Short mmCIF file of C-alpha atoms in Angstrom, two decimals:
data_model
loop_
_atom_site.label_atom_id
_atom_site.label_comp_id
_atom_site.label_asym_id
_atom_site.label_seq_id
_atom_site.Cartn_x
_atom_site.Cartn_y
_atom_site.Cartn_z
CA UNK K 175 19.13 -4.83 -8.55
CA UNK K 176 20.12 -7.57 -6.03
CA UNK K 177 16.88 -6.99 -4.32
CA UNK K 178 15.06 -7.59 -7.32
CA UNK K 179 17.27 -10.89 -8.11
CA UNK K 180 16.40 -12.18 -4.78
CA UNK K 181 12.87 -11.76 -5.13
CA UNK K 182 12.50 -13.79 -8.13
CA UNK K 183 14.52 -16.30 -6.73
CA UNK K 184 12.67 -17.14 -3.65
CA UNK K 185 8.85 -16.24 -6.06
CA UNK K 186 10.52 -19.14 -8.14
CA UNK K 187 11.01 -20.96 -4.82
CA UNK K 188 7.43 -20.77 -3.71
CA UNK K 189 6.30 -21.89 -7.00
CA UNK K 190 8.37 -25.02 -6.85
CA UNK K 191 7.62 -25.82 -3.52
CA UNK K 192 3.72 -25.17 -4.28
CA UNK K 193 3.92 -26.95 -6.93
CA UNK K 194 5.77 -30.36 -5.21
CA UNK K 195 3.44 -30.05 -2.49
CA UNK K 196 0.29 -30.13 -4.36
CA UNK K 197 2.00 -33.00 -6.60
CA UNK K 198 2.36 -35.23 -3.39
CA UNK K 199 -0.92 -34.43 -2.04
CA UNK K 200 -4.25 -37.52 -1.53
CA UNK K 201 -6.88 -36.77 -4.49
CA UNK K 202 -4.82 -33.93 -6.28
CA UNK K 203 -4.32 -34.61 -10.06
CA UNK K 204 -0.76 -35.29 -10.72
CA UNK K 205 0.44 -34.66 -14.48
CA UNK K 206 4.00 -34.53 -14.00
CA UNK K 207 6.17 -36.10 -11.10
CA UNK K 208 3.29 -39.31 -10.10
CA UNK K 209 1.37 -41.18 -12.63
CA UNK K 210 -2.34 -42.24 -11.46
CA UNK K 211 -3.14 -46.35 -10.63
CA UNK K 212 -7.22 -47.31 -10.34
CA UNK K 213 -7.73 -50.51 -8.74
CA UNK K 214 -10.96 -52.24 -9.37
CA UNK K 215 -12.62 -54.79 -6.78
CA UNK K 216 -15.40 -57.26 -8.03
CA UNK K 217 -17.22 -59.24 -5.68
CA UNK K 218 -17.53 -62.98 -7.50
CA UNK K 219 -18.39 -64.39 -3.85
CA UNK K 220 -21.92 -66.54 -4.83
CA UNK K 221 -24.79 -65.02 -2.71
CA UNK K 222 -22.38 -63.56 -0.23
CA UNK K 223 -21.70 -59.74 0.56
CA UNK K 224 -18.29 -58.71 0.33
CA UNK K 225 -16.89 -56.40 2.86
CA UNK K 226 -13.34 -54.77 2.76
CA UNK K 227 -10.57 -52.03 4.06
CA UNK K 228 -8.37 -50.89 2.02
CA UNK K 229 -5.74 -48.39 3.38
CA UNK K 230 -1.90 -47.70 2.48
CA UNK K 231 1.09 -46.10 4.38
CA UNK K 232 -0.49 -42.97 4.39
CA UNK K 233 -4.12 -43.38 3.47
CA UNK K 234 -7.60 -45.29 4.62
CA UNK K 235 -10.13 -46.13 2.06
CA UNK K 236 -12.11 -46.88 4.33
CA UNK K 237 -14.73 -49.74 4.89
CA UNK K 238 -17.01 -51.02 1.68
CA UNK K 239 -19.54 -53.82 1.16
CA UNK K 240 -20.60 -55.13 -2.51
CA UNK K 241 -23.45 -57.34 -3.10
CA UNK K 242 -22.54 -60.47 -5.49
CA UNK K 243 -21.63 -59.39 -8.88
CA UNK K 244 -21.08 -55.23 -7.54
CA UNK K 245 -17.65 -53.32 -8.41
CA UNK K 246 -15.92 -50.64 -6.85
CA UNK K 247 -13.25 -48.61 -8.07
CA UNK K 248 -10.17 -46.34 -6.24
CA UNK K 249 -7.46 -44.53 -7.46
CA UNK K 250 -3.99 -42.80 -6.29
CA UNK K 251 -0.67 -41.65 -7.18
CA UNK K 252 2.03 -44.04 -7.54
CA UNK K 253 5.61 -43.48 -7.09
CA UNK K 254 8.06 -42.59 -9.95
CA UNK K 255 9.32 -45.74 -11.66
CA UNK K 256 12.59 -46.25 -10.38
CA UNK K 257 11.71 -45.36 -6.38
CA UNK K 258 9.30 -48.57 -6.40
CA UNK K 259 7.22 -48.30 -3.01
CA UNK K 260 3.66 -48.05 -3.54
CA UNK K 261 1.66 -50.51 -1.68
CA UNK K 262 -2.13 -51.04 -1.21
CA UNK K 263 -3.92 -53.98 1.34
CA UNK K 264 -6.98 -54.74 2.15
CA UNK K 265 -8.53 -57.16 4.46
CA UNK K 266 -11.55 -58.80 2.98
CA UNK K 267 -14.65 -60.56 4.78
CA UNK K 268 -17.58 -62.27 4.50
CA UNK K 269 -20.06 -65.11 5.87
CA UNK K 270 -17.52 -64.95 9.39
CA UNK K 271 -13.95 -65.55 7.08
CA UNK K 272 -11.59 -62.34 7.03
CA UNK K 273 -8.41 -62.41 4.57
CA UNK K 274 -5.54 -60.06 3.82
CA UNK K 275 -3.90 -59.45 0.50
CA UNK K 276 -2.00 -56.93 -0.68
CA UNK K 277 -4.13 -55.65 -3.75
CA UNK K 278 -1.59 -53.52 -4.96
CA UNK K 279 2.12 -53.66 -4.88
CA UNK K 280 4.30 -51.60 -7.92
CA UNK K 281 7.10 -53.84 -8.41
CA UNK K 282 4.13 -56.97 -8.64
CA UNK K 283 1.57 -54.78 -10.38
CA UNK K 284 2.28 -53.30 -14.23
CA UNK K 285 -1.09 -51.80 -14.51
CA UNK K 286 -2.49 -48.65 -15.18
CA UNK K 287 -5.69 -50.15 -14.33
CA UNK K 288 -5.75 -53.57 -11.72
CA UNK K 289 -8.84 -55.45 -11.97
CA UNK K 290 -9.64 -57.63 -9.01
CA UNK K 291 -12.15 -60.62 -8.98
CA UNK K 292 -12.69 -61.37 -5.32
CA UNK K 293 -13.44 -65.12 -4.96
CA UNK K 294 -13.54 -67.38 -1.82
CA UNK K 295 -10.19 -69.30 -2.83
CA UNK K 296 -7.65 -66.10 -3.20
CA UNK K 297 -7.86 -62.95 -5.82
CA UNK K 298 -7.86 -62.53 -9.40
CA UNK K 299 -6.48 -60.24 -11.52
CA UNK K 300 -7.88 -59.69 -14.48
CA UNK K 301 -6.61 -59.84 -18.05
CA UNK K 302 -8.47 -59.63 -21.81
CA UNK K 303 -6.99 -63.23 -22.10
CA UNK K 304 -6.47 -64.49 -18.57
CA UNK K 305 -6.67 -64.61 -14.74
CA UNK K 306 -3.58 -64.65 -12.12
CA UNK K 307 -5.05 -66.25 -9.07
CA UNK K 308 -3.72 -65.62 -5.79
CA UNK K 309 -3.70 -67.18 -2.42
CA UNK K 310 -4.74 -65.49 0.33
CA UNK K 311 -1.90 -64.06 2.49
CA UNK K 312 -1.64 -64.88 6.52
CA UNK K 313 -2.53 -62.13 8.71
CA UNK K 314 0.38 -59.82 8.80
CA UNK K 315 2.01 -61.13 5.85
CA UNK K 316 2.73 -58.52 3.02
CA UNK K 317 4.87 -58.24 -0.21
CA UNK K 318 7.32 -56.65 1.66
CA UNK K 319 9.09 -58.57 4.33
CA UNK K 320 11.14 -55.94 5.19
CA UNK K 321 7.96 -53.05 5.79
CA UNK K 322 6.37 -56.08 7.41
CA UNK K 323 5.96 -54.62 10.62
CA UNK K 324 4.90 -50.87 9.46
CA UNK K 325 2.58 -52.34 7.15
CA UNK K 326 0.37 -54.64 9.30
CA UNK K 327 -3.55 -52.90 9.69
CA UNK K 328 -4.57 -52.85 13.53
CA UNK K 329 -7.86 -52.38 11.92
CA UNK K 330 -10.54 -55.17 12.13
CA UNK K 331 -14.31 -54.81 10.67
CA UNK K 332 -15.61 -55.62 14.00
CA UNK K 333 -17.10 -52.65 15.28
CA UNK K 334 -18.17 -51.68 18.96
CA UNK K 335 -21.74 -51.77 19.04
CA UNK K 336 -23.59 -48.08 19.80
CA UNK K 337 -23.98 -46.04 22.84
CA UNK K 338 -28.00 -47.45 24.19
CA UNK K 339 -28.66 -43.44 25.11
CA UNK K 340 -31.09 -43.45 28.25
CA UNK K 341 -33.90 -40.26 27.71
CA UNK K 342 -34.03 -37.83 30.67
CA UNK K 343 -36.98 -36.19 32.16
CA UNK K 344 -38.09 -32.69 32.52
CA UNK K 345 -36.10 -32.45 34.97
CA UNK K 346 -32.73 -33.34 33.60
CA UNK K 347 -32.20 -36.18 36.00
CA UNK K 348 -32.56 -39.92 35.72
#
């Protein structure tokens, strides 16, 4: 009987712990413990292409470019209400200017859904009624002062140019 006791215990156990994990996990549907946050990006820049990377504590969005007047859309899990602590930057560039911005911070953000206009002065975000301009932030300079130093990307959108690769004869020499 105590055998069988312990067995659904720790089967009960597993399923919790499954079921946490798979909660916590990038691109997994959460319906329970995290409630899902889209952020949209416009590009309003006029005649310029709009390049970005957007990345978090734990994830990379990778690098994007929008022509004039394009949109792109991400999503991810946010943290329960009361913990606070999810945080999205980006650094945006175009036409030789780079600037950072934090385009999602929970405590700042009440949205469901955070539309961005991307304009040379700062960021908008976008409301039926109105926009909330930004400025744009200083390199390094985030929301939170205190994650300053975790927080700052090491990440430019420079990239090294490609290998030149040098064909080799029959041989297999030079």
């Amino acid at each position: 009987m105590i055998a069988l006791v312990n067995k659904i215990v720790l089967s009960s156990f597993m399923l919790v712990t499954i079921f946490v994990t798979l909660q916590t996990m990038d691109g997994v549907e959460s319906f329970f413990f995290y409630q899902k946050a889209v952020v949209g990006i416009a590009n309003k820049l006029p005649n310029l292409k709009l390049t970005f990377h957007c990345k978090d504590k734990y994830r990379d969005n990778g690098f994007h470019t929008l022509a004039p007047g394009e949109n792109y859309r991400f999503g991810f899990a946010i943290t329960p209400i009361f913990i606070n602590r999810t945080q999205w930057f980006c650094l945006f560039s175009w036409d030789g200017e780079s600037h950072n911005f934090d385009i999602y911070v929970q405590e700042r953000d009440d949205c469901i859904f955070c539309q961005w206009l991307i304009q040379k002065s700062g960021p908008c975000k976008y409301y039926a009624t109105h926009l909330d301009c930004y400025q744009w932030k200083t390199t390094g300079q985030h929301e939170h002062q205190e994650r300053k130093m975790f927080l700052i990307s090491n990440t430019s959108i420079q990239q090294e140019p490609p290998v030149v690769l040098q064909p080799l004869n029959s041989q297999g020499r030079n």
